[in-house]
Coordinates of C-alpha atoms in Angstrom, one line a residue:
Chain A
X1 CA -0.8 -35.3 -3.6
X2 CA -3.3 -36.3 -6.2
X3 CA -2.3 -37.0 -9.8
X4 CA -3.9 -33.8 -11.2
X5 CA -2.2 -31.7 -8.5
X6 CA 1.1 -33.2 -9.3
X7 CA 0.7 -32.4 -13.0
X8 CA -0.2 -28.8 -12.3
X9 CA 2.7 -28.5 -9.9
X10 CA 5.2 -29.9 -12.4
X11 CA 3.9 -27.5 -15.0
X12 CA 4.2 -24.5 -12.7
X13 CA 7.7 -25.2 -11.4
X14 CA 8.8 -25.9 -14.9
X15 CA 7.3 -22.6 -16.1
X16 CA 8.9 -20.7 -13.3
X17 CA 12.3 -22.2 -14.2
X18 CA 11.8 -21.5 -17.9
X19 CA 10.9 -17.9 -17.3
X20 CA 13.6 -17.1 -14.8
X21 CA 16.4 -18.8 -16.7
X22 CA 15.4 -16.8 -19.8
X23 CA 15.1 -13.5 -18.0
X24 CA 18.5 -14.2 -16.3
X25 CA 20.1 -14.5 -19.8
X26 CA 18.4 -11.3 -21.0
X27 CA 19.5 -9.4 -17.9
X28 CA 23.0 -10.9 -17.5
X29 CA 22.3 -11.3 -13.8
X30 CA 21.0 -14.2 -11.8
X31 CA 18.1 -15.1 -9.7
X32 CA 18.4 -15.9 -6.0
X33 CA 16.4 -19.1 -5.4
X34 CA 14.8 -19.3 -2.0
X35 CA 12.9 -22.5 -1.0
X36 CA 10.6 -21.8 1.9
X37 CA 8.2 -23.8 4.0
X38 CA 5.5 -22.5 6.3
X39 CA 6.3 -23.4 10.0
X40 CA 4.3 -26.3 11.4
X41 CA 1.3 -25.2 13.4
X42 CA 0.3 -22.3 11.3
X43 CA -3.2 -22.2 9.8
X44 CA -1.9 -22.3 6.2
X45 CA 0.6 -25.1 5.5
X46 CA 2.7 -25.3 2.4
X47 CA 5.9 -24.4 0.7
X48 CA 7.2 -22.4 -2.1
X49 CA 10.1 -21.3 -4.3
X50 CA 10.8 -17.6 -4.4
X51 CA 13.1 -16.5 -7.2
X52 CA 14.3 -12.9 -7.4
X53 CA 16.8 -10.9 -9.3
X54 CA 17.6 -7.5 -7.8
X55 CA 19.7 -4.7 -9.2
X56 CA 20.2 -6.3 -12.6
X57 CA 21.3 -4.5 -15.7
X58 CA 17.9 -4.7 -17.3
X59 CA 15.7 -5.5 -14.3
X60 CA 15.9 -3.5 -11.2
X61 CA 13.7 -6.0 -9.4
X62 CA 12.2 -9.1 -11.0
X63 CA 10.4 -11.5 -8.7
X64 CA 8.8 -14.8 -9.7
X65 CA 7.3 -17.0 -7.0
X66 CA 5.9 -20.5 -6.9
X67 CA 3.7 -21.5 -4.0
X68 CA 1.7 -24.5 -3.0
X69 CA -0.4 -24.1 0.2
X70 CA -3.2 -26.1 1.8
X71 CA -5.7 -24.8 4.3
X72 CA -8.4 -26.2 6.5
X73 CA -11.2 -24.0 5.1
X74 CA -11.6 -21.8 2.1
X75 CA -11.9 -18.1 3.0
X76 CA -15.1 -16.3 2.2
X77 CA -13.3 -14.1 -0.4
X78 CA -12.6 -17.2 -2.4
X79 CA -16.1 -18.6 -2.3
X80 CA -18.2 -15.6 -3.2
X81 CA -19.5 -17.4 -6.3
X82 CA -19.4 -20.9 -4.8
X83 CA -21.2 -20.8 -1.5
X84 CA -21.3 -24.7 -1.5
X85 CA -17.5 -24.7 -1.0
X86 CA -17.4 -22.3 1.9
X87 CA -15.3 -23.7 4.7
X88 CA -14.0 -26.7 2.6
X89 CA -10.4 -27.7 2.9
X90 CA -8.4 -26.5 -0.1
X91 CA -5.2 -26.5 -1.9
X92 CA -3.8 -23.6 -4.0
X93 CA -0.8 -23.6 -6.2
X94 CA 0.4 -21.0 -8.6
X95 CA 3.2 -19.0 -10.2
X96 CA 3.1 -15.2 -9.9
X97 CA 5.6 -12.7 -11.3
X98 CA 6.2 -9.0 -11.5
X99 CA 9.2 -7.6 -13.3
X100 CA 10.3 -4.0 -12.8
X101 CA 12.7 -2.9 -15.4
X102 CA 15.3 -0.2 -14.8
X103 CA 14.8 1.7 -18.1
X104 CA 11.6 3.7 -17.9
X105 CA 10.8 3.0 -21.5
X106 CA 10.5 -0.7 -20.7
X107 CA 7.1 -1.5 -19.2
X108 CA 6.5 -3.4 -15.9
X109 CA 4.8 -6.7 -16.4
X110 CA 2.7 -9.0 -14.3
X111 CA 1.7 -12.6 -14.9
X112 CA 0.0 -15.2 -12.8
X113 CA -1.4 -18.7 -13.3
X114 CA -2.9 -20.7 -10.5
X115 CA -5.2 -23.6 -9.6
X116 CA -7.4 -24.0 -6.5
X117 CA -8.8 -27.4 -5.5
X118 CA -11.4 -27.7 -2.8
X119 CA -12.9 -30.8 -1.2
X120 CA -16.3 -30.2 0.3
X121 CA -18.0 -32.5 2.7
X122 CA -19.5 -34.5 -0.2
X123 CA -16.0 -35.7 -0.9
X124 CA -15.7 -34.8 -4.6
X125 CA -12.8 -32.4 -5.2
X126 CA -13.6 -29.3 -7.3
X127 CA -10.8 -27.6 -9.3
X128 CA -10.7 -24.2 -10.9
X129 CA -8.1 -22.1 -12.6
X130 CA -7.2 -18.5 -12.7
X131 CA -4.5 -16.3 -14.2
X132 CA -3.6 -13.7 -16.8
X133 CA -1.0 -11.1 -17.6
X134 CA -1.0 -7.4 -17.9
X135 CA 1.4 -4.7 -19.0
X136 CA 2.1 -1.3 -17.2
X137 CA 4.1 1.1 -19.4
X138 CA 5.6 4.4 -18.2
X139 CA 5.9 5.6 -21.7
X140 CA 3.4 4.2 -24.1
X141 CA 4.1 2.6 -27.5
X142 CA 1.1 1.5 -29.5
X143 CA 2.9 -1.3 -31.3
X144 CA 3.9 -2.8 -28.0
X145 CA 0.4 -2.7 -26.6
X146 CA -0.9 -4.3 -29.8
X147 CA 1.8 -7.0 -29.7
X148 CA 1.0 -7.8 -26.1
X149 CA -2.7 -8.1 -26.7
X150 CA -2.3 -10.1 -29.9
X151 CA -0.1 -12.6 -28.1
X152 CA -2.7 -13.0 -25.4
X153 CA -5.4 -13.5 -28.0
X154 CA -3.4 -16.1 -29.9
X155 CA -2.9 -18.0 -26.7
X156 CA -6.6 -18.0 -25.9
X157 CA -8.3 -18.4 -29.3
X158 CA -7.8 -22.2 -29.5
X159 CA -10.1 -22.4 -26.4
X160 CA -12.9 -20.4 -27.9
X161 CA -12.8 -17.0 -29.6
X162 CA -15.0 -15.6 -26.8
X163 CA -12.1 -16.1 -24.3
X164 CA -9.9 -13.2 -25.3
X165 CA -12.6 -10.5 -25.4
X166 CA -14.1 -11.7 -22.1
X167 CA -10.7 -11.9 -20.3
X168 CA -9.5 -8.7 -21.8
X169 CA -12.5 -6.9 -20.4
X170 CA -12.1 -8.6 -17.1
X171 CA -8.5 -7.5 -16.9
X172 CA -9.5 -3.9 -17.6
X173 CA -12.1 -4.0 -14.8
X174 CA -9.8 -5.7 -12.4
X175 CA -6.6 -3.6 -12.8
X176 CA -8.3 -0.3 -12.2
X177 CA -7.4 2.2 -9.5
X178 CA -10.8 3.4 -8.4
X179 CA -9.4 6.1 -6.1
X180 CA -7.5 7.5 -9.1
X181 CA -10.1 6.7 -11.7
X182 CA -7.2 5.3 -13.7
X183 CA -6.3 2.0 -15.3
X184 CA -3.1 0.4 -13.9
X185 CA -1.7 -0.1 -17.4
X186 CA -2.8 -1.1 -20.9
X187 CA -4.3 -4.3 -19.6
X188 CA -4.0 -7.8 -21.1
X189 CA -6.1 -10.8 -19.9
X190 CA -7.4 -11.9 -16.6
X191 CA -9.6 -14.9 -15.6
X192 CA -10.6 -16.4 -12.4
X193 CA -12.8 -19.2 -11.1
X194 CA -12.4 -20.9 -14.4
X195 CA -13.5 -24.5 -14.9
X196 CA -15.9 -24.4 -17.8
X197 CA -13.7 -26.5 -20.1
X198 CA -13.4 -29.2 -17.5
X199 CA -10.1 -30.1 -15.8
X200 CA -8.2 -30.9 -19.0
X201 CA -9.4 -28.1 -21.1
X202 CA -9.1 -25.5 -18.4
X203 CA -5.6 -26.7 -17.4
X204 CA -4.6 -26.6 -21.0
X205 CA -5.9 -23.0 -21.3
X206 CA -4.0 -22.0 -18.3
X207 CA -0.8 -23.5 -19.7
X208 CA -1.3 -21.7 -23.0
X209 CA -1.4 -18.4 -21.1
X210 CA 1.7 -19.2 -19.1
X211 CA 3.5 -20.4 -22.1
X212 CA 2.7 -17.2 -24.0
X213 CA 4.3 -14.9 -21.4
X214 CA 7.8 -14.7 -22.7
X215 CA 6.5 -14.3 -26.3
X216 CA 4.3 -11.4 -25.1
X217 CA 6.9 -9.6 -23.1
X218 CA 10.5 -10.3 -24.4
X219 CA 10.2 -8.5 -27.8
X220 CA 9.0 -5.4 -26.0
X221 CA 12.0 -5.6 -23.6
X222 CA 14.4 -6.1 -26.5
X223 CA 13.0 -3.1 -28.4
X224 CA 12.8 -0.7 -25.5
X225 CA 15.8 -1.5 -23.3
X226 CA 18.1 0.4 -25.7
X227 CA 16.1 3.7 -25.7
X228 CA 18.1 6.4 -23.9
X229 CA 16.6 8.1 -20.9
X230 CA 17.5 10.7 -18.4
X231 CA 16.4 12.2 -15.0
X232 CA 13.0 13.3 -16.4
X233 CA 12.0 9.8 -17.5
X234 CA 13.4 8.2 -14.3
X235 CA 11.4 10.6 -12.1
X236 CA 8.2 9.8 -14.0
X237 CA 8.9 6.1 -13.7
X238 CA 9.4 6.4 -9.9
X239 CA 6.3 8.4 -9.5
X240 CA 4.2 6.0 -11.6
X241 CA 5.5 3.1 -9.7
X242 CA 3.6 4.6 -6.7
X243 CA 0.4 3.7 -8.5
X244 CA 1.6 0.1 -8.7
X245 CA 2.1 0.1 -5.0
X246 CA -1.3 1.7 -4.4
X247 CA -3.1 -0.8 -6.6
X248 CA -1.4 -3.9 -5.1
X249 CA -1.8 -2.9 -1.4
X250 CA -5.2 -1.3 -1.6
X251 CA -7.1 -3.1 -4.4
X252 CA -5.4 -6.4 -5.3
X253 CA -7.4 -9.1 -3.6
X254 CA -4.5 -11.6 -3.6
X255 CA -2.0 -9.2 -2.0
X256 CA -4.4 -7.7 0.5
X257 CA -5.9 -10.9 1.5
X258 CA -2.5 -12.7 1.6
X259 CA -1.0 -10.1 3.9
X260 CA -4.0 -10.0 6.2
X261 CA -4.4 -13.7 6.4
X262 CA -0.9 -14.8 7.3
X263 CA 0.7 -15.4 3.9
X264 CA 4.4 -15.1 3.5
X265 CA 5.0 -11.4 3.4
X266 CA 8.3 -11.3 1.6
X267 CA 6.9 -13.6 -1.1
X268 CA 3.7 -11.7 -1.5
X269 CA 5.6 -8.4 -1.7
X270 CA 7.8 -9.6 -4.5
X271 CA 5.6 -7.4 -6.6
X272 CA 6.7 -4.2 -4.9
X273 CA 9.0 -1.9 -7.0
X274 CA 12.6 -1.5 -5.9
X275 CA 12.3 2.3 -5.6
X276 CA 9.2 4.5 -5.6
X277 CA 8.3 8.1 -5.1
X278 CA 5.2 10.1 -4.2
X279 CA 4.6 13.8 -4.7
X280 CA 1.6 16.0 -4.4
X281 CA -0.6 16.5 -7.4
X282 CA 2.1 16.0 -10.0
X283 CA 0.7 17.3 -13.3
X284 CA 2.0 16.7 -16.8
X285 CA 2.7 19.2 -19.5
X286 CA -0.1 19.1 -22.0
X287 CA 1.1 17.3 -25.1
X288 CA 4.1 15.7 -23.4
X289 CA 4.8 12.0 -23.6
X290 CA 3.9 11.8 -19.9
X291 CA 0.5 13.3 -20.6
X292 CA 0.0 10.9 -23.5
X293 CA 0.4 8.0 -21.1
X294 CA -2.8 9.1 -19.3
X295 CA -4.8 10.2 -22.4
X296 CA -3.8 7.5 -24.9
X297 CA -2.7 4.4 -22.9
X298 CA -4.3 4.3 -19.4
X299 CA -7.7 4.0 -20.9
X300 CA -9.9 1.0 -21.9
X301 CA -9.5 0.5 -25.6
X302 CA -9.5 -2.3 -28.2
X303 CA -5.8 -2.6 -28.9
X304 CA -6.0 -5.2 -31.6
Chain B
X1 CA -22.9 24.7 11.1
X2 CA -23.7 24.3 14.8
X3 CA -21.8 26.3 17.5
X4 CA -19.8 23.2 18.8
X5 CA -18.7 22.3 15.3
X6 CA -17.6 25.9 14.6
X7 CA -15.5 25.8 17.8
X8 CA -13.9 22.5 16.8
X9 CA -13.3 23.8 13.3
X10 CA -11.7 27.0 14.5
X11 CA -9.4 25.1 16.8
X12 CA -8.4 22.7 14.0
X13 CA -7.6 25.2 11.4
X14 CA -5.7 27.3 14.0
X15 CA -3.7 24.2 15.0
X16 CA -2.9 23.4 11.4
X17 CA -1.6 26.9 10.8
X18 CA 0.4 26.9 14.0
X19 CA 2.1 23.7 13.2
X20 CA 2.8 24.4 9.5
X21 CA 4.1 27.9 10.2
X22 CA 6.5 26.6 12.9
X23 CA 7.7 23.7 10.7
X24 CA 8.2 26.1 7.8
X25 CA 10.6 28.2 10.0
X26 CA 12.4 25.0 11.2
X27 CA 12.8 23.9 7.6
X28 CA 13.5 27.2 5.9
X29 CA 11.0 26.2 3.2
X30 CA 7.4 26.9 2.8
X31 CA 4.1 25.0 2.6
X32 CA 1.9 25.0 -0.5
X33 CA -1.6 25.7 0.7
X34 CA -4.3 24.1 -1.3
X35 CA -8.0 24.7 -0.6
X36 CA -10.2 22.0 -2.1
X37 CA -13.9 21.3 -2.2
X38 CA -15.6 18.0 -3.1
X39 CA -17.5 18.4 -6.3
X40 CA -21.3 18.7 -5.9
X41 CA -23.2 15.5 -6.4
X42 CA -20.6 13.2 -4.8
X43 CA -21.8 11.1 -1.8
X44 CA -19.4 12.8 0.6
X45 CA -19.6 16.6 0.6
X46 CA -17.1 18.9 2.1
X47 CA -13.9 20.8 1.8
X48 CA -10.4 20.9 3.2
X49 CA -7.1 22.7 3.3
X50 CA -4.1 20.6 2.3
X51 CA -0.7 22.0 3.3
X52 CA 2.4 20.4 2.0
X53 CA 6.1 21.1 2.0
X54 CA 8.1 19.0 -0.4
X55 CA 11.8 18.8 -0.9
X56 CA 12.7 21.0 2.1
X57 CA 16.1 21.1 3.8
X58 CA 14.9 19.3 6.9
X59 CA 11.7 17.7 5.6
X60 CA 11.6 15.7 2.4
X61 CA 7.8 15.6 2.5
X62 CA 5.7 17.1 5.3
X63 CA 1.9 17.0 4.7
X64 CA -0.7 18.5 7.1
X65 CA -4.3 18.4 6.1
X66 CA -7.5 19.8 7.5
X67 CA -10.8 18.4 6.2
X68 CA -14.4 18.8 7.0
X69 CA -16.8 16.4 5.4
X70 CA -20.5 15.5 5.7
X71 CA -22.1 12.4 4.6
X72 CA -25.7 11.0 4.4
X73 CA -25.0 7.9 6.5
X74 CA -22.2 6.7 8.8
X75 CA -20.3 3.8 7.2
X76 CA -20.4 0.5 9.2
X77 CA -16.7 0.8 9.9
X78 CA -17.4 3.9 12.0
X79 CA -20.3 2.4 13.9
X80 CA -19.0 -0.9 15.1
X81 CA -19.4 0.1 18.7
X82 CA -22.4 2.3 18.2
X83 CA -25.0 0.3 16.2
X84 CA -27.7 2.8 17.1
X85 CA -25.9 5.3 14.9
X86 CA -25.6 3.1 11.9
X87 CA -26.8 4.9 8.8
X88 CA -27.1 8.3 10.6
X89 CA -26.1 11.5 8.7
X90 CA -22.7 12.6 10.0
X91 CA -20.1 15.3 9.9
X92 CA -16.3 14.6 10.4
X93 CA -13.6 17.1 10.8
X94 CA -9.9 16.7 11.6
X95 CA -6.3 17.6 11.2
X96 CA -3.9 14.9 10.2
X97 CA -0.2 15.1 9.5
X98 CA 2.8 13.0 8.6
X99 CA 6.3 14.5 8.4
X100 CA 9.0 12.6 6.6
X101 CA 12.4 14.1 7.4
X102 CA 15.4 13.9 5.0
X103 CA 18.0 13.0 7.6
X104 CA 17.5 9.3 8.6
X105 CA 18.4 10.1 12.2
X106 CA 15.3 12.2 12.5
X107 CA 12.2 10.1 13.0
X108 CA 9.0 10.3 11.0
X109 CA 6.0 11.5 13.0
X110 CA 2.3 11.3 12.7
X111 CA -0.4 13.2 14.5
X112 CA -4.2 13.3 14.1
X113 CA -7.0 15.0 16.0
X114 CA -10.6 14.7 14.9
X115 CA -14.3 14.9 15.8
X116 CA -17.2 13.1 14.4
X117 CA -20.8 14.1 15.0
X118 CA -23.8 12.0 14.0
X119 CA -27.5 12.8 14.1
X120 CA -29.6 9.6 14.4
X121 CA -33.3 9.6 13.7
X122 CA -34.0 10.6 17.3
X123 CA -32.6 14.0 16.4
X124 CA -30.1 14.3 19.2
X125 CA -26.5 14.8 17.8
X126 CA -23.8 12.6 19.3
X127 CA -20.2 13.8 19.2
X128 CA -17.0 11.8 19.7
X129 CA -13.3 12.5 19.4
X130 CA -10.3 10.7 18.3
X131 CA -6.6 11.3 17.8
X132 CA -3.1 10.7 18.9
X133 CA 0.5 10.9 17.8
X134 CA 3.2 8.4 17.2
X135 CA 6.9 8.4 16.3
X136 CA 8.7 6.2 13.8
X137 CA 12.4 6.3 14.1
X138 CA 14.9 4.8 11.6
X139 CA 17.7 4.9 14.2
X140 CA 16.5 4.7 17.8
X141 CA 17.4 7.0 20.6
X142 CA 16.1 6.1 24.0
X143 CA 16.0 9.7 25.2
X144 CA 13.9 10.8 22.3
X145 CA 11.4 8.0 22.9
X146 CA 11.2 8.9 26.6
X147 CA 10.7 12.6 25.8
X148 CA 8.0 11.9 23.2
X149 CA 6.1 9.6 25.6
X150 CA 6.5 12.0 28.6
X151 CA 5.1 14.8 26.5
X152 CA 2.1 12.7 25.6
X153 CA 1.6 11.7 29.3
X154 CA 1.8 15.3 30.4
X155 CA -0.8 16.4 27.9
X156 CA -3.2 13.6 29.1
X157 CA -2.7 13.5 32.8
X158 CA -5.0 16.5 33.6
X159 CA -7.8 14.4 32.1
X160 CA -7.2 11.4 34.4
X161 CA -4.1 9.5 35.0
X162 CA -5.6 6.4 33.4
X163 CA -5.6 8.1 30.0
X164 CA -1.9 7.9 29.0
X165 CA -1.5 4.2 29.9
X166 CA -4.8 3.3 28.1
X167 CA -4.0 5.3 25.0
X168 CA -0.4 4.2 24.9
X169 CA -1.5 0.6 24.9
X170 CA -4.1 1.4 22.2
X171 CA -1.4 3.0 20.1
X172 CA 0.9 0.0 20.4
X173 CA -2.0 -2.2 19.3
X174 CA -3.1 0.0 16.5
X175 CA 0.2 0.8 14.8
X176 CA 1.2 -2.8 14.4
X177 CA 2.1 -4.5 11.1
X178 CA 0.6 -7.9 11.6
X179 CA 2.1 -9.3 8.4
X180 CA 5.6 -8.4 9.7
X181 CA 4.9 -9.1 13.3
X182 CA 6.4 -5.6 13.9
X183 CA 5.5 -2.3 15.6
X184 CA 5.4 0.6 13.2
X185 CA 7.5 2.6 15.5
X186 CA 8.0 3.4 19.2
X187 CA 4.3 4.3 19.6
X188 CA 2.8 7.3 21.4
X189 CA -0.9 7.6 22.1
X190 CA -4.0 6.8 20.2
X191 CA -7.7 7.1 21.1
X192 CA -10.9 6.8 19.2
X193 CA -14.6 6.9 19.8
X194 CA -14.0 9.1 22.9
X195 CA -16.8 11.0 24.6
X196 CA -16.6 9.9 28.2
X197 CA -15.7 13.3 29.5
X198 CA -18.7 14.9 27.8
X199 CA -18.3 17.3 24.9
X200 CA -16.3 20.0 26.8
X201 CA -14.0 17.6 28.6
X202 CA -13.4 15.5 25.5
X203 CA -12.8 18.5 23.2
X204 CA -10.4 19.9 25.8
X205 CA -8.5 16.6 25.9
X206 CA -8.2 16.5 22.2
X207 CA -6.9 20.1 22.2
X208 CA -4.3 19.1 24.8
X209 CA -3.0 16.4 22.5
X210 CA -2.9 18.6 19.5
X211 CA -1.2 21.4 21.4
X212 CA 1.4 19.0 22.7
X213 CA 2.5 18.0 19.2
X214 CA 5.2 20.5 18.6
X215 CA 6.6 20.1 22.1
X216 CA 6.8 16.4 21.6
X217 CA 8.5 16.5 18.2
X218 CA 10.5 19.6 17.7
X219 CA 13.2 19.0 20.3
X220 CA 13.9 15.6 18.7
X221 CA 14.2 17.3 15.2
X222 CA 16.6 19.9 16.6
X223 CA 18.8 17.3 18.2
X224 CA 18.9 14.8 15.4
X225 CA 18.9 17.0 12.3
X226 CA 22.6 17.8 12.7
X227 CA 23.8 14.1 12.9
X228 CA 25.8 13.2 9.9
X229 CA 24.7 10.4 7.7
X230 CA 25.7 8.6 4.6
X231 CA 24.6 6.1 2.0
X232 CA 24.1 3.3 4.5
X233 CA 21.7 5.3 6.7
X234 CA 19.9 6.6 3.7
X235 CA 19.4 3.1 2.3
X236 CA 18.0 1.9 5.6
X237 CA 15.6 4.8 5.8
X238 CA 14.3 4.2 2.3
X239 CA 13.8 0.5 3.1
X240 CA 12.1 1.2 6.4
X241 CA 9.8 3.8 4.8
X242 CA 8.4 0.8 2.9
X243 CA 6.9 -0.4 6.2
X244 CA 5.2 2.9 6.6
X245 CA 3.6 2.5 3.2
X246 CA 2.6 -1.1 4.0
X247 CA 1.0 -0.1 7.2
X248 CA -0.9 2.8 5.8
X249 CA -2.2 1.1 2.7
X250 CA -2.9 -2.3 4.2
X251 CA -3.8 -1.7 7.8
X252 CA -4.7 1.9 8.5
X253 CA -8.5 2.0 8.6
X254 CA -8.6 5.7 7.8
X255 CA -6.4 5.4 4.7
X256 CA -7.8 2.2 3.4
X257 CA -11.4 3.2 4.0
X258 CA -10.8 6.7 2.6
X259 CA -9.4 5.5 -0.6
X260 CA -12.1 2.8 -1.1
X261 CA -15.0 5.1 -0.3
X262 CA -14.2 8.1 -2.5
X263 CA -12.1 10.3 -0.3
X264 CA -9.7 12.8 -1.9
X265 CA -6.8 10.6 -2.8
X266 CA -4.1 13.2 -2.9
X267 CA -5.0 14.4 0.5
X268 CA -5.3 10.9 2.0
X269 CA -1.9 10.0 0.5
X270 CA -0.2 13.0 2.1
X271 CA 1.2 10.4 4.4
X272 CA 3.2 8.6 1.7
X273 CA 6.9 9.0 1.9
X274 CA 8.7 11.0 -0.9
X275 CA 11.0 8.1 -1.8
X276 CA 10.8 4.4 -0.8
X277 CA 12.5 1.2 -1.6
X278 CA 11.7 -2.5 -1.3
X279 CA 14.3 -5.3 -1.3
X280 CA 13.9 -9.0 -0.6
X281 CA 14.6 -10.2 2.9
X282 CA 17.0 -7.5 3.9
X283 CA 18.7 -8.6 7.1
X284 CA 20.7 -6.5 9.5
X285 CA 24.2 -7.3 10.9
X286 CA 23.8 -8.5 14.5
X287 CA 24.7 -5.8 16.9
X288 CA 24.4 -3.0 14.3
X289 CA 22.3 0.2 14.9
X290 CA 19.9 -1.1 12.3
X291 CA 19.5 -4.4 14.2
X292 CA 19.0 -2.5 17.4
X293 CA 16.0 -0.6 15.9
X294 CA 14.2 -3.9 15.7
X295 CA 15.4 -5.4 19.0
X296 CA 15.2 -2.4 21.2
X297 CA 12.7 0.1 19.7
X298 CA 10.1 -1.7 17.5
X299 CA 8.8 -3.5 20.6
X300 CA 6.1 -2.7 23.1
X301 CA 7.7 -1.3 26.2
X302 CA 7.2 1.2 28.9
X303 CA 9.3 4.1 27.7
X304 CA 8.7 6.3 30.7

């Protein structure tokens, strides 16, 4: 392992532990920690640490995975914008999490930070970073959306004030269910293929996003977890979780590509909700809170 | 509409009505019948009849859809084996159903019959047929698997004794979750791109498959719907339904392509189960009925 890779790995495993240990305290439950290793002889080699809390008091399913894999040649999907790296041996490491709360008033959250390093025939290793976080409420609260976006902006502003607006827009475009003509949630930030600040600057920006996650999410959990709910809210939550499944399995490049290319299914599918329902053409009463989710929250807007 | 298309359409809408009216009697509930039409100006034009029974006594969600669409040019995914038709205007009509029973001892079933007609620049319309049916048990019963496969074979034998073995194998290969290294169920038959018996013979074979559906499935429903079950079986059913979702959204060409290319989402997603769960690395007790599903049923075997 090269020195830069080691530093990124140490940051990522540390971040995973910081996040899961904090979430375990918030929940009162504990994460199962599962170290895995790809069997020798498979195309992708590598290992990972899957941490998951299921059936907790606050989180019905909270998965947070670290993985570090190497492969003999970059897949075309990863090299669209870098044809010179097509087929180069690569290394990818990242932390990815999705937390599904039990209370429908608490939003689902996703965060991911990752680095990919490829070494083309010329021999000079190229690194780039990706990541972001986004929030998916079932019942919308404007103050939470503003807080989440503000925290993202604060994390990114030191790296140039262009970053938040660019990555906010990118997030809106990425987390969009084309077949529903619907945003997945209220967005956040998303970036990929990022190396424009050089290794140090880009790594530092990725760390800033990872480090901001708990600040962005925990105050929202604290505020919403005590709101009382009943059958109606639970039914809406289960229904809306179906959209999460649809997005991840149909549109999310990481999930779709991972499953089709021999990634570790149980780790990739950490993002799946614990319980989901589908029903035909559910419609919301005009003026209801459920209708407001669609009209006021699942739309692209400037939250700050 | 040409005369052949009209005949196929009349068969398909009749089949849909026969199936849903029978299932409604079996269930005691009734299907909602939803006529839809694609808005003018979209790339795909057409209409359909979606029939769905939700929250029935026997069926928790039973969707059966007819659709008839036309498009300006065949997508590449439909012309892999017929490059000469690439880009030709086409017409596609079919009936597709997925029934999700409430009782975990009753298997989920899928059936589909369809015709595609394309008219290349040469002006001569080419028709081909596709379809099949397959069974997905939660708890396996050998006699049901044998009955289902025998009914499929009986429907196909008049069209050549090679058909059942070929289409049975095709079904095993198609309904396979590569990321789980697992069959979706106990299979059945599947065929696509079929025109080798000419229009009349191929249409007749498709009808034979469609007509055999109720004979293949209903005796199994009748036998299994009275078996008592509890929390344990229900939990396993919800978990296994997750595999159905994974297959349909990740691997099924029709679903995936339909959602990505602007098909009618609510109709395509008729196949989704009403309630589904995911949990991390669920394992079954060795020797349990749940373990036997994997070892004895979700494997490719000669059931007859």
